[in-house]
Coordinates of C-alpha atoms in Angstrom, one line a residue:
M614 CA -20.4 -9.0 -2.0
A615 CA -18.0 -6.3 -1.2
M616 CA -16.2 -6.8 2.1
W617 CA -14.5 -4.1 4.1
L618 CA -11.2 -3.9 5.7
L619 CA -9.9 -1.9 8.7
A620 CA -6.9 0.3 8.2
A621 CA -3.7 -1.2 9.4
C622 CA -3.2 -1.0 13.2
G623 CA -0.1 -0.7 15.2
R624 CA 1.0 2.8 14.2
E625 CA 3.4 4.7 16.5
P626 CA 1.8 7.2 18.8
P627 CA 2.1 10.8 17.6
P628 CA 5.0 12.9 19.0
P629 CA 4.4 15.8 21.5
P630 CA 2.7 18.8 19.9
A631 CA 5.9 20.9 20.1
A632 CA 7.9 18.5 18.0
P633 CA 7.5 18.1 14.2
P634 CA 5.9 14.8 13.3
P635 CA 8.4 12.2 12.0
P636 CA 8.0 11.0 8.4
K637 CA 5.9 7.9 8.2
P638 CA 7.7 4.7 7.1
D639 CA 5.2 4.1 4.3
V640 CA 6.0 7.4 2.5
I641 CA 9.8 7.4 2.8
L642 CA 11.5 7.0 -0.6
I643 CA 14.2 4.3 -0.4
E644 CA 16.1 3.3 -3.4
P645 CA 15.2 -0.3 -4.2
V646 CA 18.0 -2.8 -3.5
L647 CA 16.8 -5.2 -6.2
P648 CA 17.0 -4.5 -9.9
E649 CA 13.7 -3.4 -11.5
R650 CA 13.8 -6.1 -14.2
P651 CA 13.5 -9.6 -12.7
P652 CA 16.2 -12.1 -13.4
R653 CA 15.3 -15.6 -14.5
P654 CA 16.7 -18.1 -12.1
E655 CA 16.0 -21.8 -12.9
L656 CA 13.1 -23.4 -11.2
P657 CA 14.0 -26.1 -8.7
P658 CA 12.3 -29.5 -8.8
L659 CA 9.8 -28.5 -6.1
F660 CA 8.0 -26.3 -8.6
R661 CA 7.3 -29.2 -11.0
D662 CA 5.7 -31.0 -8.0
I663 CA 3.6 -28.0 -7.1
E664 CA 2.4 -27.6 -10.7
K665 CA 1.3 -31.3 -11.0
R666 CA -0.5 -31.3 -7.6
T667 CA -2.2 -28.0 -8.3
F668 CA -3.3 -29.1 -11.7
Q669 CA -4.7 -32.3 -10.2
F670 CA -6.9 -30.2 -7.9
F671 CA -8.8 -28.9 -10.9
W672 CA -8.9 -32.2 -12.7
D673 CA -10.0 -34.2 -9.7
V674 CA -12.5 -32.0 -7.9
T675 CA -14.4 -30.7 -10.9
N676 CA -17.8 -32.3 -11.4
E677 CA -17.2 -34.6 -14.5
Q678 CA -20.9 -34.5 -15.4
N679 CA -21.2 -30.7 -15.9
G680 CA -17.7 -29.2 -15.6
L681 CA -18.5 -27.1 -12.5
T682 CA -15.5 -26.6 -10.2
P683 CA -16.0 -26.1 -6.5
D684 CA -15.1 -22.9 -4.8
R685 CA -13.1 -24.9 -2.2
Y686 CA -12.1 -28.5 -1.4
P687 CA -12.5 -30.8 0.6
S688 CA -15.5 -28.8 1.8
R689 CA -17.2 -28.3 -1.5
P690 CA -20.6 -26.7 -0.8
F691 CA -20.9 -24.8 -4.1
A692 CA -19.2 -24.1 -7.4
S693 CA -17.4 -20.8 -8.1
I694 CA -17.7 -19.4 -11.6
A695 CA -14.2 -17.9 -11.2
S696 CA -12.8 -21.3 -10.3
I697 CA -14.3 -22.6 -13.5
G698 CA -12.4 -19.9 -15.4
F699 CA -9.2 -21.1 -13.8
A700 CA -10.1 -24.8 -14.5
L701 CA -10.6 -24.1 -18.2
T702 CA -7.1 -22.5 -18.2
A703 CA -5.7 -25.4 -16.3
Y704 CA -6.7 -28.2 -18.8
P705 CA -4.4 -27.0 -21.6
I706 CA -1.6 -26.7 -19.1
G707 CA -2.2 -30.4 -18.3
I708 CA -2.1 -31.2 -22.0
E709 CA 1.2 -29.4 -22.5
N710 CA 2.8 -31.2 -19.6
G711 CA 1.5 -34.6 -20.6
W712 CA -0.7 -35.0 -17.5
I713 CA -3.9 -35.5 -19.5
S714 CA -4.5 -36.2 -23.2
R715 CA -5.9 -33.6 -25.6
T716 CA -9.0 -35.7 -26.0
Q717 CA -9.6 -35.7 -22.2
A718 CA -9.3 -32.0 -22.0
V719 CA -11.5 -31.4 -25.0
D720 CA -14.2 -33.6 -23.5
R721 CA -14.1 -31.8 -20.2
T722 CA -14.0 -28.4 -21.8
L723 CA -17.0 -29.2 -24.1
T724 CA -18.9 -30.5 -21.1
T725 CA -18.3 -27.3 -19.2
L726 CA -19.1 -24.9 -22.1
R727 CA -22.3 -26.7 -23.0
F728 CA -23.5 -26.7 -19.5
L729 CA -22.8 -23.0 -19.1
R730 CA -24.7 -22.3 -22.3
D731 CA -27.7 -24.3 -21.1
I732 CA -27.9 -22.9 -17.5
P733 CA -31.3 -21.1 -17.4
Q734 CA -31.0 -17.3 -17.1
G735 CA -33.5 -14.8 -15.9
P736 CA -34.6 -12.3 -13.2
Q737 CA -36.1 -15.0 -10.9
R738 CA -34.6 -15.4 -7.5
T739 CA -34.2 -19.2 -7.7
G740 CA -33.8 -21.8 -10.4
R741 CA -31.5 -19.6 -12.5
G742 CA -27.8 -19.5 -12.9
G743 CA -27.4 -16.1 -14.5
Y744 CA -29.0 -13.0 -16.1
H745 CA -28.0 -10.8 -19.0
G746 CA -25.1 -13.1 -19.8
F747 CA -23.6 -12.7 -16.3
Y748 CA -23.4 -15.6 -13.9
Y749 CA -24.0 -15.8 -10.2
H750 CA -20.9 -15.9 -8.1
F751 CA -21.6 -19.3 -6.6
L752 CA -23.7 -22.0 -8.2
D753 CA -25.2 -25.3 -7.0
M754 CA -22.7 -28.0 -7.9
Q755 CA -25.3 -30.2 -9.6
Q756 CA -27.9 -28.0 -11.2
G757 CA -25.8 -24.8 -11.8
H758 CA -28.5 -22.6 -10.2
R759 CA -27.9 -19.7 -7.8
Y760 CA -26.7 -21.2 -4.6
D761 CA -28.5 -19.1 -2.1
S762 CA -30.1 -15.7 -1.5
W763 CA -26.8 -14.0 -0.4
V764 CA -25.1 -14.8 -3.7
E765 CA -24.8 -11.9 -6.2
L766 CA -24.7 -11.8 -9.9
S767 CA -21.0 -11.0 -10.1
S768 CA -19.4 -8.8 -12.8
V769 CA -15.8 -9.6 -11.9
D770 CA -16.3 -13.3 -11.3
T771 CA -18.1 -13.5 -14.6
A772 CA -15.0 -11.8 -16.1
L773 CA -12.7 -14.4 -14.5
L774 CA -14.9 -17.1 -16.0
M775 CA -14.8 -15.4 -19.4
M776 CA -11.0 -15.2 -19.4
G777 CA -11.0 -19.0 -19.1
V778 CA -13.6 -19.3 -21.8
L779 CA -11.6 -17.1 -24.2
F780 CA -8.4 -18.9 -23.3
A781 CA -10.1 -22.2 -24.4
Q782 CA -11.3 -20.5 -27.6
S783 CA -7.7 -19.5 -28.5
Y784 CA -6.0 -22.7 -27.4
Y785 CA -8.2 -25.3 -29.2
E786 CA -7.3 -24.4 -32.8
G787 CA -7.8 -27.8 -34.5
D788 CA -10.1 -28.6 -37.3
D789 CA -11.7 -31.4 -35.3
P790 CA -15.5 -30.8 -35.1
R791 CA -15.3 -30.8 -31.3
E792 CA -12.5 -28.1 -31.2
R793 CA -14.6 -26.0 -33.6
E794 CA -17.5 -26.4 -31.2
I795 CA -15.4 -25.2 -28.3
R796 CA -14.5 -22.0 -30.3
R797 CA -18.1 -21.5 -31.3
L798 CA -19.5 -22.0 -27.7
A799 CA -16.8 -19.7 -26.2
D800 CA -17.7 -17.0 -28.7
Q801 CA -21.4 -17.4 -27.9
L802 CA -20.9 -17.2 -24.1
Y803 CA -18.7 -14.1 -24.4
R804 CA -21.1 -12.3 -26.8
K805 CA -24.0 -12.8 -24.4
V806 CA -22.5 -10.8 -21.6
E807 CA -24.3 -7.4 -21.5
W808 CA -21.5 -5.3 -19.9
T809 CA -23.4 -2.1 -20.5
W810 CA -26.4 -3.4 -18.4
L811 CA -24.2 -3.0 -15.3
Q812 CA -23.2 0.6 -16.1
Q813 CA -25.8 2.1 -13.8
R814 CA -23.5 5.1 -13.1
K815 CA -21.8 5.4 -16.4
P816 CA -19.1 4.9 -17.5
L817 CA -18.0 2.7 -14.5
I818 CA -19.3 -0.8 -14.1
S819 CA -21.2 -2.0 -11.0
M820 CA -19.9 -4.9 -8.9
G821 CA -23.1 -6.8 -9.6
W822 CA -26.8 -7.3 -9.0
F823 CA -29.2 -9.0 -6.6
P824 CA -32.7 -10.1 -7.7
E825 CA -34.0 -9.0 -4.3
S826 CA -32.5 -5.5 -4.1
G827 CA -31.2 -4.6 -7.6
F828 CA -27.8 -3.3 -8.6
I829 CA -25.0 -3.1 -6.1
E830 CA -24.3 0.5 -5.3
H831 CA -20.5 0.1 -5.5
D832 CA -18.7 0.4 -8.9
W833 CA -15.3 -0.9 -9.9
M834 CA -12.9 1.9 -9.2
G835 CA -9.5 2.4 -7.7
Y836 CA -6.8 0.0 -8.7
N837 CA -7.6 -3.7 -8.3
E838 CA -8.3 -6.9 -10.2
A839 CA -11.1 -5.3 -12.2
M840 CA -8.5 -4.4 -14.9
L841 CA -9.5 -7.6 -16.6
L842 CA -13.2 -6.8 -16.3
Y843 CA -12.8 -3.5 -18.2
V844 CA -10.6 -5.0 -20.9
L845 CA -13.2 -7.7 -21.5
A846 CA -16.0 -5.1 -21.5
L847 CA -14.1 -2.9 -24.0
G848 CA -13.4 -5.8 -26.3
S849 CA -16.9 -7.1 -26.5
P850 CA -18.2 -7.4 -30.1
T851 CA -21.9 -7.1 -29.0
H852 CA -22.2 -5.0 -25.8
P853 CA -19.0 -3.0 -25.5
V854 CA -18.5 -0.1 -23.1
D855 CA -17.1 3.1 -24.4
P856 CA -13.4 3.9 -24.0
D857 CA -14.2 6.6 -21.4
A858 CA -14.9 3.7 -19.0
W859 CA -11.1 3.0 -18.9
T860 CA -10.3 6.7 -18.7
V861 CA -12.6 7.3 -15.7
W862 CA -11.5 4.0 -14.1
T863 CA -7.8 5.1 -14.2
R864 CA -8.7 8.5 -12.9
T865 CA -9.7 6.8 -9.7
Y866 CA -6.1 5.5 -9.3
D867 CA -4.6 8.7 -8.0
H868 CA -5.1 8.1 -4.3
D869 CA -3.5 4.6 -4.7
W870 CA -0.2 5.9 -6.2
G871 CA 2.7 6.4 -3.7
V872 CA 5.7 5.0 -2.0
Y873 CA 5.4 2.0 0.4
Y874 CA 8.3 0.2 2.0
G875 CA 10.8 1.5 -0.6
Q876 CA 8.7 0.9 -3.7
E877 CA 6.8 3.6 -5.7
Y878 CA 3.8 2.0 -7.4
L879 CA 0.1 1.9 -7.9
S880 CA -0.9 0.1 -4.7
F881 CA -3.6 -2.4 -3.8
G882 CA -2.9 -4.2 -0.5
P883 CA -3.9 -7.8 -1.3
L884 CA -1.7 -9.3 -3.9
F885 CA -4.5 -10.9 -5.9
G886 CA -5.3 -7.5 -7.2
H887 CA -1.8 -7.4 -8.7
Q888 CA -2.0 -10.9 -10.1
Y889 CA -5.4 -11.9 -11.6
S890 CA -5.3 -9.8 -14.7
H891 CA -1.7 -10.8 -15.3
V892 CA -2.6 -14.5 -15.4
W893 CA -4.0 -14.1 -18.9
I894 CA -2.6 -10.8 -20.2
D895 CA 1.1 -10.1 -20.7
F896 CA 1.4 -6.5 -19.6
R897 CA 5.2 -6.3 -20.1
D898 CA 6.2 -3.2 -22.1
I899 CA 2.6 -2.2 -23.0
Q900 CA 1.2 0.9 -21.5
D901 CA -2.0 2.9 -21.2
Q902 CA -2.0 6.6 -20.8
Y903 CA -1.7 6.4 -17.1
M904 CA 1.4 4.2 -17.1
R905 CA 3.0 6.2 -19.9
A906 CA 2.8 9.2 -17.6
R907 CA 4.3 7.2 -14.7
G908 CA 7.2 5.8 -16.8
I909 CA 6.5 2.1 -16.0
D910 CA 4.0 -0.6 -16.9
Y911 CA 1.6 -2.7 -15.0
F912 CA 4.0 -5.7 -14.9
L913 CA 6.7 -3.6 -13.2
N914 CA 4.0 -2.2 -11.0
S915 CA 3.1 -5.7 -9.8
R916 CA 6.8 -6.5 -9.2
R917 CA 7.1 -3.5 -6.9
A918 CA 4.0 -4.6 -5.1
A919 CA 5.4 -8.0 -4.4
L920 CA 8.8 -6.5 -3.3
A921 CA 7.0 -4.0 -1.0
Q922 CA 5.1 -6.8 0.7
R923 CA 8.3 -8.7 1.3
E924 CA 9.9 -5.7 2.8
Y925 CA 6.8 -5.2 5.0
A926 CA 7.2 -8.8 6.2
I927 CA 10.9 -8.2 7.0
A928 CA 10.1 -5.1 9.0
N929 CA 7.2 -7.0 10.6
P930 CA 5.7 -3.9 12.4
M931 CA 3.0 -6.0 14.1
K932 CA 5.6 -8.6 15.4
W933 CA 3.8 -11.7 14.0
K934 CA 5.6 -15.0 14.3
D935 CA 7.9 -16.2 11.5
Y936 CA 7.5 -13.2 9.2
G937 CA 10.7 -12.5 7.3
E938 CA 12.4 -12.4 4.0
N939 CA 11.2 -15.9 3.0
V940 CA 7.9 -16.1 4.9
W941 CA 5.5 -13.5 3.4
G942 CA 2.4 -13.1 1.4
L943 CA -0.9 -11.3 2.2
T944 CA -3.9 -11.7 -0.1
A945 CA -7.5 -13.0 0.1
G946 CA -7.7 -16.3 1.9
D947 CA -8.9 -18.4 4.8
G948 CA -8.2 -17.5 8.4
P949 CA -8.9 -19.2 11.7
Q950 CA -11.9 -17.3 13.1
N951 CA -13.6 -13.8 13.5
T952 CA -12.3 -13.1 17.0
R953 CA -10.4 -10.6 19.1
Q954 CA -7.6 -12.1 21.2
I955 CA -4.7 -10.8 23.3
Y956 CA -1.4 -11.1 21.4
R957 CA 1.9 -9.7 22.8
G958 CA 0.0 -7.9 25.4
E959 CA -2.6 -6.1 23.2
E960 CA -5.9 -7.0 21.7
R961 CA -5.7 -8.0 18.0
E962 CA -8.4 -8.7 15.5
F963 CA -8.3 -12.1 13.6
R964 CA -10.6 -13.1 10.8
H965 CA -11.7 -16.2 8.9
Y966 CA -12.1 -15.7 5.2
S967 CA -10.9 -12.2 4.4
S968 CA -8.7 -10.0 2.2
R969 CA -5.4 -9.3 3.8
G970 CA -2.9 -6.9 2.5
A971 CA -0.1 -4.3 3.1
G972 CA -0.2 -1.2 1.0
L973 CA -1.1 2.5 1.0
R974 CA -4.8 1.8 1.9
E975 CA -6.2 -1.7 1.9
N976 CA -4.4 -2.9 5.0
F977 CA -5.3 -5.8 7.2
D978 CA -2.8 -8.2 8.7
D979 CA -3.7 -10.8 11.4
G980 CA -0.6 -13.0 10.9
T981 CA -2.2 -15.2 8.3
I982 CA 0.1 -16.1 5.4
V983 CA -1.5 -17.3 2.1
P984 CA 1.1 -19.1 -0.1
T985 CA -0.5 -18.1 -3.3
A986 CA 0.4 -14.5 -2.6
A987 CA 4.1 -15.2 -3.0
I988 CA 4.0 -18.1 -5.4
S989 CA 1.7 -16.4 -7.9
S990 CA 4.2 -13.5 -8.0
I991 CA 6.9 -15.7 -9.5
V992 CA 6.7 -13.9 -12.9
F993 CA 7.2 -10.6 -11.2
A994 CA 10.0 -11.3 -8.7
P995 CA 11.3 -14.9 -9.1
E996 CA 14.5 -14.1 -7.2
V997 CA 12.5 -13.7 -3.9
V998 CA 9.6 -16.0 -4.7
I999 CA 11.6 -19.1 -5.3
P1000 CA 13.4 -19.1 -2.0
A1001 CA 10.2 -18.1 -0.2
T1002 CA 8.4 -21.1 -1.8
E1003 CA 11.1 -23.5 -0.9
E1004 CA 11.3 -22.2 2.7
M1005 CA 7.6 -22.4 3.3
H1006 CA 7.7 -26.0 2.0
R1007 CA 10.6 -26.9 4.1
R1008 CA 9.4 -25.3 7.3
Y1009 CA 5.7 -26.0 7.1
G1010 CA 5.3 -28.7 4.5
D1011 CA 4.5 -31.5 6.9
Y1012 CA 1.1 -30.0 7.6
L1013 CA 0.7 -27.3 4.9
Y1014 CA 1.6 -29.2 1.8
S1015 CA -0.6 -32.2 0.7
S1016 CA -2.4 -33.9 -2.2
Y1017 CA -3.1 -30.7 -4.2
G1018 CA -0.1 -28.6 -3.2
F1019 CA -0.2 -25.9 -0.5
L1020 CA -3.3 -25.7 1.6
D1021 CA -4.8 -22.2 1.4
S1022 CA -3.2 -20.5 4.4
F1023 CA -1.5 -20.7 7.8
N1024 CA -1.0 -18.5 10.8
P1025 CA 1.9 -19.4 13.2
S1026 CA 0.8 -16.7 15.6
F1027 CA -2.7 -18.1 16.2
E1028 CA -2.5 -20.6 19.1
F1029 CA -5.7 -19.7 20.9
D1030 CA -7.8 -22.6 22.2
I1031 CA -11.2 -21.4 20.8
P1032 CA -13.7 -22.9 18.3
L1033 CA -12.4 -22.4 14.8
K1034 CA -14.4 -21.4 11.7
T1035 CA -12.2 -23.6 9.6
G1036 CA -8.8 -25.3 9.7
R1037 CA -7.0 -26.8 12.7
L1038 CA -4.4 -26.0 15.3
V1039 CA -1.1 -27.8 15.0
P1040 CA 0.5 -28.0 18.5
G1041 CA 3.4 -25.6 18.7
K1042 CA 2.9 -24.5 15.1
G1043 CA -0.2 -22.4 15.1
W1044 CA -3.3 -22.6 12.8
V1045 CA -3.4 -24.1 9.3
A1046 CA -6.2 -24.1 6.8
S1047 CA -8.0 -27.3 5.9
D1048 CA -9.2 -26.3 2.4
Y1049 CA -7.8 -25.6 -1.0
I1050 CA -9.5 -22.6 -2.7
G1051 CA -9.9 -22.6 -6.5
I1052 CA -9.1 -18.9 -7.1
D1053 CA -5.9 -19.2 -5.0
Q1054 CA -4.9 -22.5 -6.8
G1055 CA -5.5 -21.2 -10.3
P1056 CA -2.9 -18.3 -10.3
I1057 CA -0.3 -20.6 -8.8
L1058 CA -0.6 -23.0 -11.8
A1059 CA -0.9 -20.4 -14.5
M1060 CA 1.8 -18.1 -13.3
I1061 CA 4.3 -20.9 -13.0
A1062 CA 3.4 -21.9 -16.6
N1063 CA 3.9 -18.2 -17.6
Y1064 CA 7.3 -18.2 -15.9
R1065 CA 8.4 -21.4 -17.6
N1066 CA 7.6 -20.5 -21.2
E1067 CA 4.9 -17.7 -21.2
F1068 CA 2.3 -20.3 -22.1
V1069 CA -0.9 -18.7 -21.0
W1070 CA 0.2 -15.3 -22.2
S1071 CA 1.2 -16.6 -25.6
V1072 CA -2.1 -18.3 -26.2
M1073 CA -4.1 -15.3 -25.0
K1074 CA -2.2 -12.9 -27.3
K1075 CA -3.9 -14.6 -30.2
N1076 CA -7.4 -13.7 -29.0
P1077 CA -8.7 -10.8 -31.0
Y1078 CA -11.2 -9.7 -28.3
I1079 CA -8.4 -9.2 -25.7
R1080 CA -6.3 -7.3 -28.2
R1081 CA -9.3 -5.1 -29.1
G1082 CA -10.0 -4.4 -25.4
L1083 CA -6.5 -3.4 -24.7
E1084 CA -6.3 -1.2 -27.8
R1085 CA -9.6 0.5 -26.9
A1086 CA -8.2 1.1 -23.4
G1087 CA -5.3 3.0 -25.0
F1088 CA -2.6 0.4 -24.6
R1089 CA 0.3 0.7 -27.0
G1090 CA 3.8 -0.7 -27.5
G1091 CA 5.3 -4.1 -26.7
W1092 CA 3.5 -7.0 -28.4
L1093 CA 0.6 -4.7 -29.4
A1094 CA 2.9 -2.5 -31.5
P1095 CA 2.4 -2.8 -35.3
E1096 CA 4.9 -5.1 -37.0
D1097 CA 6.6 -2.1 -38.8
E1098 CA 7.0 -0.2 -35.5
E1099 CA 9.8 -1.1 -33.2
A1100 CA 8.7 -1.7 -29.6
V1101 CA 10.6 0.3 -27.0
P1102 CA 11.0 -1.7 -23.7
V1103 CA 9.7 0.1 -20.6
D1104 CA 12.6 1.1 -18.4
D1105 CA 12.7 2.9 -15.1
A1106 CA 15.2 5.3 -16.6
A1107 CA 12.8 6.4 -19.4
P1108 CA 12.3 10.1 -19.9
G1109 CA 9.8 11.4 -17.4
S1110 CA 10.4 8.7 -14.8
A1111 CA 12.2 11.0 -12.4
A1112 CA 9.4 13.6 -12.6
A1113 CA 6.8 10.8 -12.1
R1114 CA 8.8 9.5 -9.1
A1115 CA 8.8 13.0 -7.5
L1116 CA 5.1 13.3 -8.1
G1117 CA 4.6 9.9 -6.6
V1118 CA 6.4 10.8 -3.4
A1119 CA 4.2 13.9 -3.0
E1120 CA 1.0 12.0 -3.8
S1121 CA 2.0 9.2 -1.4
R1122 CA 2.1 11.6 1.5
A1123 CA -1.4 12.9 0.6
A1124 CA -2.7 9.3 0.2
A1125 CA -1.2 8.3 3.6
A1126 CA -2.9 11.2 5.3
E1127 CA -6.2 10.3 3.7
A1128 CA -5.8 6.7 4.7
Q1129 CA -5.7 7.6 8.3
K1130 CA -9.1 9.3 8.0
Q1131 CA -10.7 6.1 6.6
H1132 CA -11.5 3.1 8.7
D1133 CA -12.8 0.7 6.0
Q1134 CA -12.2 0.2 2.3
P1135 CA -13.6 -2.2 -0.3
A1136 CA -11.4 -5.3 -0.6
S1137 CA -12.3 -8.6 -2.0
N1138 CA -14.4 -9.7 -4.9
R1139 CA -15.7 -12.6 -2.9
A1140 CA -19.1 -12.9 -1.2
Q1141 CA -19.1 -15.2 1.8
P1142 CA -21.9 -17.1 3.5
P1143 CA -23.6 -15.1 6.3
E1144 CA -22.6 -15.9 9.9

């Protein structure tokens, strides 16, 4: 399941031994030009069109008979349980916008939850869709069984599914028998997940399990999208992990804190790691012990990550085509092919599906831009995301924007006449993907909804399991504060912030030195078919 990324290439050669080494660009502290708190510019009409088309992806391509949503479309070889979680979140957004009726959404949601309940579970290699309440990453679109022998029982993808399940539980509050059934089924599915079973090296949680080889040796550590996994595991009423799971999880952060392209933050190169948990949980002004010590919150942290990626694109150290202030965004997504080609006089590595990112450690950049990286950051940095979205639509929309919004990715630098893994070459424009991917579509739709009126966040705040998970993780303040206790907004000028910043600069230098010693790092939560 875990894929591995090479450290970023293209570093400057070292100076002569007699000269002191110059400071590295990714550890120089530069005061941010943009304010820490995002403004709230009005959304242009394009975003309403993006929302409608992206919603239609989930409504149209999901199997009406069982509620399974494909991993990708129009090639739709298997369902993705994470895509199902995003689909369950999309249906209420459709209701609120008048794109479907409540009756339609209830029907589809019930079909999905009933099917998930009835998928056979067990240790067998075939004919099962899950085990111990977890589900296989990819399922057969018709039967809901494990798709193939390379597919793992996935902890984080089950968590993404459960976020959608619990969102449905909190949204459908009616007394209608069918809405009561939704709430009951959602509760049943969540309670069945045995989070403690995957704690093979307590207190951390394993990435998953294979019936052929057993538990995956890698645990969820460092800073990444698994925040939502630990919140769900802590909030479980039946199989909860102990609070020390969060304590130890955050202890693995330290080598990821530092300064990169003018922003000091907890780094994870691909932007999906800064987005997925925030789709459902409003992290504004709530802090765990780690963020209290740093003087910010996870929301501001994700803002800084987006701004740093944009600054990286402006600097464009690898000289890729079209990178700039309004063309940026590295995350997991499709690419043209696994190949090495000569670009600007040097051999460069290109990939097909892969995590791409720019940060202190998880760096890989082959010139492939994934629109969801920027668009799904709209809640964090709207003042730079809105113009980027408009410019990508204006410049590339003729071949990148279609029935269900933005196709997954594009690479203006890739113009090599070789066989492609996926997508196509557009003469004079480079490579463009041919598929939409569910886990890239979902954050676009949900984050725009959160930007408009905090819709997904507001619904999820009502879920007692999410609140319990956050509180057991040590989160306080903001919307979690007791009613008789005034919440104090998180501010970069808060006491301790200057000391935290100084500590961050020092740690960033150590992290950068360590990064040079390592040639691969865990990246994406997505298994891919073998070559």
